[in-house]
Short mmCIF file of C-alpha atoms in Angstrom, two decimals:
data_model
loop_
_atom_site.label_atom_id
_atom_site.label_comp_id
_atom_site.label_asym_id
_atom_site.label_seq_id
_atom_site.Cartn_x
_atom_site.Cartn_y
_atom_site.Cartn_z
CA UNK A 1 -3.41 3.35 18.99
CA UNK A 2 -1.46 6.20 19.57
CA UNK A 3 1.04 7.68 16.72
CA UNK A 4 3.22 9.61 19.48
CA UNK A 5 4.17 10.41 23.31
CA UNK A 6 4.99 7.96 25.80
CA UNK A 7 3.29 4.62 25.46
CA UNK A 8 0.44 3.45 26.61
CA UNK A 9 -1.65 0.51 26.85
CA UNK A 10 -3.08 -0.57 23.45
CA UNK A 11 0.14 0.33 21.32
CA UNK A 12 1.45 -1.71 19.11
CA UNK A 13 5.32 -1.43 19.80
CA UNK A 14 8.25 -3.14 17.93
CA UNK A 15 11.61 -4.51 20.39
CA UNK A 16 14.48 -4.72 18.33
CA UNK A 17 17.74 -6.40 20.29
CA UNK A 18 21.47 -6.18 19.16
CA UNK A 19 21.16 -8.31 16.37
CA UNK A 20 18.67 -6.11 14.92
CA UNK A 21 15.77 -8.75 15.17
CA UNK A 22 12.27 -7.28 15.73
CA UNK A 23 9.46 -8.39 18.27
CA UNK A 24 5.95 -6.98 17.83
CA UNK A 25 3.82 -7.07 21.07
CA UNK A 26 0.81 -5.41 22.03
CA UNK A 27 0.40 -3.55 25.34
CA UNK A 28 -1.68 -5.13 27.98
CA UNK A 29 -1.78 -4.38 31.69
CA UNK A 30 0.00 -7.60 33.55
CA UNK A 31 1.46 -9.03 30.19
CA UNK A 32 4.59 -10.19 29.82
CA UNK A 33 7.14 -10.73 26.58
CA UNK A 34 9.07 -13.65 26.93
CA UNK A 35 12.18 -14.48 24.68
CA UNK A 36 15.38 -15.86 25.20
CA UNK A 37 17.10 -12.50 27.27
CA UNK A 38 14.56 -12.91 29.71
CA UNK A 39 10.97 -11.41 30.52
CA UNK A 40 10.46 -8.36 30.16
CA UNK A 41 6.88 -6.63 31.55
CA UNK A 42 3.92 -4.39 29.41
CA UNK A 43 4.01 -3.07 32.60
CA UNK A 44 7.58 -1.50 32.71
CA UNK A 45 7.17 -0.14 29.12
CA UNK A 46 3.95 1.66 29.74
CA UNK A 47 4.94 5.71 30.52
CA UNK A 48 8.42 5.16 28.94
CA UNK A 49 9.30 7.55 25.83
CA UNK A 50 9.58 5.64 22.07
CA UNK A 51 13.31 5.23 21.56
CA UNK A 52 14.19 4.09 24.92
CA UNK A 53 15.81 0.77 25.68
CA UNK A 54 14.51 -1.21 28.44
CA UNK A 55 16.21 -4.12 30.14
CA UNK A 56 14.92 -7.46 30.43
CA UNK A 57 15.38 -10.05 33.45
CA UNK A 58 18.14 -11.54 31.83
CA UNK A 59 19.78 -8.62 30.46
CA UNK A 60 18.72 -8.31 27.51
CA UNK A 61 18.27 -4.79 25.86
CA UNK A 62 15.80 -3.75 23.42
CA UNK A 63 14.90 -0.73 21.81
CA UNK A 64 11.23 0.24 21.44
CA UNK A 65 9.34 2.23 18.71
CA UNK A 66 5.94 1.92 17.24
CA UNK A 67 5.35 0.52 14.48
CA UNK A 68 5.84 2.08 11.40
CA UNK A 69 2.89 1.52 8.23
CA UNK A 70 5.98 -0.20 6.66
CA UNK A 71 6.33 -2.34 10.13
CA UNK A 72 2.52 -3.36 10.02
CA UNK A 73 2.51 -3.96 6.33
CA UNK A 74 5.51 -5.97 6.08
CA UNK A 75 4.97 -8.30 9.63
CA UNK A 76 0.42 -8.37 8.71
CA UNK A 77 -1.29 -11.67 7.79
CA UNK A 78 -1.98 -11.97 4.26
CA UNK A 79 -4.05 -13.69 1.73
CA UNK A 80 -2.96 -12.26 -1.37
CA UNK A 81 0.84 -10.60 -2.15
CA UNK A 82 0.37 -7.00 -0.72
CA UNK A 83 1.72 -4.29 -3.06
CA UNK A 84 5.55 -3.21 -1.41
CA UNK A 85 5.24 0.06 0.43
CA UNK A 86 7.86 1.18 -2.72
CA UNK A 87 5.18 0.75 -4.96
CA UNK A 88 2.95 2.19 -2.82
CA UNK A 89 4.49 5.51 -2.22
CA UNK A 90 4.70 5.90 -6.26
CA UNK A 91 0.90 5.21 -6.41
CA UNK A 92 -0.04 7.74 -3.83
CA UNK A 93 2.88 10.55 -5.41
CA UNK A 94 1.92 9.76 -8.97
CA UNK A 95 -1.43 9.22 -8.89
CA UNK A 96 -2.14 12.58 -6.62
CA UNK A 97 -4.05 10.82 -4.03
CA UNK A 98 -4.90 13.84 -2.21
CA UNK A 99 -6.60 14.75 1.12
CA UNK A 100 -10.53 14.72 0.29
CA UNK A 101 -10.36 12.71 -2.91
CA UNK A 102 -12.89 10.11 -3.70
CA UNK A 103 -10.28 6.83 -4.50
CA UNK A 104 -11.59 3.62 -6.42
CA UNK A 105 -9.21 0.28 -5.79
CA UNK A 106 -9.69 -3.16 -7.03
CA UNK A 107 -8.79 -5.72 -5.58
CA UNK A 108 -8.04 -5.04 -2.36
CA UNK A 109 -6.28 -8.03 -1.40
CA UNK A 110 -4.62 -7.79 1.92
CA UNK A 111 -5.87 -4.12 2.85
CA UNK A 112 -1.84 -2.98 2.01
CA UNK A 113 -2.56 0.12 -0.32
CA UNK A 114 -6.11 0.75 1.70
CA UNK A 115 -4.41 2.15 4.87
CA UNK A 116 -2.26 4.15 2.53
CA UNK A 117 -5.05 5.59 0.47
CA UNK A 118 -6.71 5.94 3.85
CA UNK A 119 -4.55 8.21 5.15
CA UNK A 120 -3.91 9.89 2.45
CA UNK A 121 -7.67 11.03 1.80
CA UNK A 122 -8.15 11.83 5.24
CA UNK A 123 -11.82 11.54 7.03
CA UNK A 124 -12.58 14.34 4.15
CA UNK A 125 -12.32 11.94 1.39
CA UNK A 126 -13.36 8.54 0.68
CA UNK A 127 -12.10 4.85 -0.46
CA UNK A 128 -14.44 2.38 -1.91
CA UNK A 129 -12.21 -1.31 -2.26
CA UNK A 130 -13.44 -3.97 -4.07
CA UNK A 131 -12.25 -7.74 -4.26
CA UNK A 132 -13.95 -10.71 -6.03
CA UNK A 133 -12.67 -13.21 -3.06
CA UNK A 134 -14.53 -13.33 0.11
CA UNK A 135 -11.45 -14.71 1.91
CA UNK A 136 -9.19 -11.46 0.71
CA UNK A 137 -11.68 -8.98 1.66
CA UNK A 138 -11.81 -10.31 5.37
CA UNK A 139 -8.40 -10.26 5.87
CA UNK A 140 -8.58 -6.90 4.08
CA UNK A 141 -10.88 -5.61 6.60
CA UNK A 142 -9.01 -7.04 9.42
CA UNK A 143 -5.58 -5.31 8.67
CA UNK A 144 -6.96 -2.42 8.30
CA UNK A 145 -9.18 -2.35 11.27
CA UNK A 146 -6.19 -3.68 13.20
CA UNK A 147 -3.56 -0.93 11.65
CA UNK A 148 -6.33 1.78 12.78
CA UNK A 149 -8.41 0.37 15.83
CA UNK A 150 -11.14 0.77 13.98
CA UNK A 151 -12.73 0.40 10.78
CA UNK A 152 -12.79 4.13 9.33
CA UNK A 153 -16.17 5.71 8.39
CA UNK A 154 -14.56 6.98 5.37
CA UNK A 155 -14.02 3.49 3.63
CA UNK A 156 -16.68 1.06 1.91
CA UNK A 157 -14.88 -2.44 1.60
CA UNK A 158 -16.95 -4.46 -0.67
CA UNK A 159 -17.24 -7.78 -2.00
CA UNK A 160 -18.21 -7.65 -6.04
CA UNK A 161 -16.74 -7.34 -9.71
CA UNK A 162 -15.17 -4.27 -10.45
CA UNK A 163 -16.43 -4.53 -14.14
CA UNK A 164 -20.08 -4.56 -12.59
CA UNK A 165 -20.06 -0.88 -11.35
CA UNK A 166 -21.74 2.14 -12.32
CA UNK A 167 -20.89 5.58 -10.47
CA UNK A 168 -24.37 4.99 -8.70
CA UNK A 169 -22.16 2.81 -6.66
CA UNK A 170 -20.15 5.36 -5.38
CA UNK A 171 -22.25 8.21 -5.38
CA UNK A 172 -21.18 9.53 -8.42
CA UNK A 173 -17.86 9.39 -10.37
CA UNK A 174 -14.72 9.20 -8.35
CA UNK A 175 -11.03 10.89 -8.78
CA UNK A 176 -8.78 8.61 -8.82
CA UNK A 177 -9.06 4.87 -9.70
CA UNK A 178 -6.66 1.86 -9.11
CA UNK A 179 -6.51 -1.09 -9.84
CA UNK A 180 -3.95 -4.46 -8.61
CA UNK A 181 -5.80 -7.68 -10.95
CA UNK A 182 -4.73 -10.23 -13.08
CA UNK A 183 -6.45 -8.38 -16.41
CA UNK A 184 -7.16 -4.65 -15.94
CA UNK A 185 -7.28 -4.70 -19.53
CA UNK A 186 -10.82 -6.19 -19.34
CA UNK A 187 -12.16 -3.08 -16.83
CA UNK A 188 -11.37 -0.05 -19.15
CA UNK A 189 -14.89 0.48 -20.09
CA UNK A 190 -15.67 0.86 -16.52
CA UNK A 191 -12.41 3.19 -15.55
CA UNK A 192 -13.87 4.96 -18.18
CA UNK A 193 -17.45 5.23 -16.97
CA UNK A 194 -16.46 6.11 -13.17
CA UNK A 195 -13.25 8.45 -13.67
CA UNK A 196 -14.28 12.07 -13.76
CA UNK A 197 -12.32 13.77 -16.91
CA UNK A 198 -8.90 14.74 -15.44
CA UNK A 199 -9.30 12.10 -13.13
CA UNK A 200 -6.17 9.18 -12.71
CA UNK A 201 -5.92 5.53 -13.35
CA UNK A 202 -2.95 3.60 -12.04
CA UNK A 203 -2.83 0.02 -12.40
CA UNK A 204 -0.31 -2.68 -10.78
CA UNK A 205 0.84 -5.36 -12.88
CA UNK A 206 3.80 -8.01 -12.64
CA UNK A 207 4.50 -9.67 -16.09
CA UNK A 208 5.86 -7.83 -19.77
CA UNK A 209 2.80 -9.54 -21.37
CA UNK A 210 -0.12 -7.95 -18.96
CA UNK A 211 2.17 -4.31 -19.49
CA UNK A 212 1.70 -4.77 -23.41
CA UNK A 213 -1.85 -5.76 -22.99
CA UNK A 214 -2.83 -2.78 -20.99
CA UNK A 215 -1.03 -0.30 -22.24
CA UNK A 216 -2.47 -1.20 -25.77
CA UNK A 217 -6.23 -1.20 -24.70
CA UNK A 218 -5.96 2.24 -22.71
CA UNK A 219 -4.78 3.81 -26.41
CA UNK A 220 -7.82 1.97 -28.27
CA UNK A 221 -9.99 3.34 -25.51
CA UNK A 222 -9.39 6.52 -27.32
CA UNK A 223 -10.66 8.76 -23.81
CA UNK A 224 -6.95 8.76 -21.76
CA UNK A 225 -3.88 10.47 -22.20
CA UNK A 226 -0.71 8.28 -23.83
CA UNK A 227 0.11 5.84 -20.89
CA UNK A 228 3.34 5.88 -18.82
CA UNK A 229 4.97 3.08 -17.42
CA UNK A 230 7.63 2.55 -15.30
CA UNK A 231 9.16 -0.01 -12.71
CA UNK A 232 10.91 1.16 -9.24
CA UNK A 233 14.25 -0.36 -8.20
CA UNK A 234 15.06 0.08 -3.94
CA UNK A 235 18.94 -0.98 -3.03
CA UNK A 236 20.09 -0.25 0.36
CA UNK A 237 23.96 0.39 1.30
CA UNK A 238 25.67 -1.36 3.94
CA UNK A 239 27.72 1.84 5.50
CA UNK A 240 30.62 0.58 7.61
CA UNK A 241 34.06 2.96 6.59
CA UNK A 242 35.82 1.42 4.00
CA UNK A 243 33.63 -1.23 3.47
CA UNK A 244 30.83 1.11 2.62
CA UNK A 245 29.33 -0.74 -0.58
CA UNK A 246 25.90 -1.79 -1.57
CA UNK A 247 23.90 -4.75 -0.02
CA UNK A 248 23.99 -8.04 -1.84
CA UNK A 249 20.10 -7.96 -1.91
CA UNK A 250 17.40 -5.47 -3.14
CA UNK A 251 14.29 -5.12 -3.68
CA UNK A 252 14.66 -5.28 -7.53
CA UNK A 253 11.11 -5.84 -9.58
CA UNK A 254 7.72 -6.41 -8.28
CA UNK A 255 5.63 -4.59 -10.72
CA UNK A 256 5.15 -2.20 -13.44
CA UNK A 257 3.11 0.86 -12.63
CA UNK A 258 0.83 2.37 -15.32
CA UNK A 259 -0.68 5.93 -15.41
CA UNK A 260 -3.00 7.74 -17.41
CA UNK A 261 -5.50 10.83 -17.05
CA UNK A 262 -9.22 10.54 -18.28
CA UNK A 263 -10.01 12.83 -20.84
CA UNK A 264 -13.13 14.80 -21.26
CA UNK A 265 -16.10 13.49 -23.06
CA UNK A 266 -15.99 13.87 -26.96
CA UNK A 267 -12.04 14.67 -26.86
CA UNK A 268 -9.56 12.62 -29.39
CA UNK A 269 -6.01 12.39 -27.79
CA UNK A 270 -3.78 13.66 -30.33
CA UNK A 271 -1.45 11.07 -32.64
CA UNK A 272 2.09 10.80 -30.22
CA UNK A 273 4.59 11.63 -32.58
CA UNK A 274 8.01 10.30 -32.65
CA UNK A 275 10.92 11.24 -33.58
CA UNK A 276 12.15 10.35 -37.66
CA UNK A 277 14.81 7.54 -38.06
CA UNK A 278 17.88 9.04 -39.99
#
């Protein structure tokens, strides 16, 4: 699949019509889209520039763009919840995912946060995704092999516990580690025992009580810096003149994000100290 220039055959483009609903199709030589505007052929679309509107038989017009990662991640079959590209964006900004990094994830679910880590890593780096469910690793595998065309050399989906691993696993220690599971708490010994000092750990979690839990056992681990957490809030605006106001719906709270940095070997964080109460 292409990322730019005219289409081709083998894109995956999205048709939006006037009321702003989206069709995904796939572009095969003598396919046609049917809806209820009329037909409108692969054929015609093939050569034509993204952001162009074609016609259908009925008169129907669409506009056409690829799809976006936020497109493929939003529309993709799932097995498990996918983390929100919002939360996504913070994991790859605030946990330095950068190009040629060697990135640890568990679980992998629905493959969401693998094409992200993917590309962010480049063919220079490397992602090694782990999930306990055979059923969530396949789909896993298939998204991303679907978003990309192929399944890229520089990722190692696996089936197996996280809490299993040693950095033989992965060729040594790794950079950056994250982690989406129902008790993270329980793998700190092993973030621990693959994160190279200076290295990140971000985990993903939904409820108050998991927060608590985590954020406790990182400080007895006595090896990371004092954890942050934080939530991210997305609101769009509806932008019409006077009636310019905010949308009734947002994407309010999926998750809590928590970060930390590995420290090096034999190092004591020191005591946080907080301000006296007058």
């Amino acid at each position: 699949m292409a990322y730019s220039g005219p289409f081709k055959y083998g894109d995956r483009v999205q048709l939006t019509d006037a009321k702003r609903r989206h069709f995904t199709l796939y572009l095969k030589e003598g396919n046609k889209f049917h809806s209820h505007q009329g037909i409108v052929e692969h054929d015609d679309i093939v050569g034509m520039d993204e952001g162009s509107v074609i016609t259908s038989t009925m008169g129907g017009q669409f506009l056409m763009f690829r799809h976006l990662m936020v497109d493929h991640v939003l529309s993709m079959p799932r097995g498990a919840q996918v983390i929100y590209p919002k939360d996504a964006a913070q994991i790859l900004i605030e946990g330095d995912i950068f190009r040629g990094a060697k990135v640890l994830e568990a679980g992998a679910g629905s493959g969401a946060l693998s094409m992200a880590l993917l590309r962010a890593v480049g063919p220079e780096g490397h992602v090694y995704s782990y999930e306990l469910r055979e059923d969530h690793i396949g789909y896993a595998i298939d998204n991303v092999k679907e978003y990309f065309g192929e399944q890229p050399q520089w990722w190692s989906p696996r089936l197996g516990d996280f809490q299993e691993l040693t950095p033989e696993d992965t060729d040594g220690p790794v950079d950056r580690i994250v982690l989406d599971m129902l008790e993270p708490w329980e793998m700190l010994t092993t973030v621990k025992n693959m994160l190279v000092p200076g290295g990140v750990f971000i985990t993903y979690v939904a409820t108050v009580p998991q927060l608590m839990k985590v954020m406790e056992g990182i400080r007895e681990q006595q090896c990371f810096t004092e954890p942050r957490a934080w939530e991210s809030l997305v609101r769009d605006w509806k932008v019409e003149g006077l009636a310019t106001r905010p949308e009734h719906r947002m994407n309010a709270h999926t998750a809590f994000l928590i970060m930390t940095r590995r420290l090096a070997d034999g190092v004591v964080p020191p005591r946080p100290k907080r301000k006296a109460r007058r």
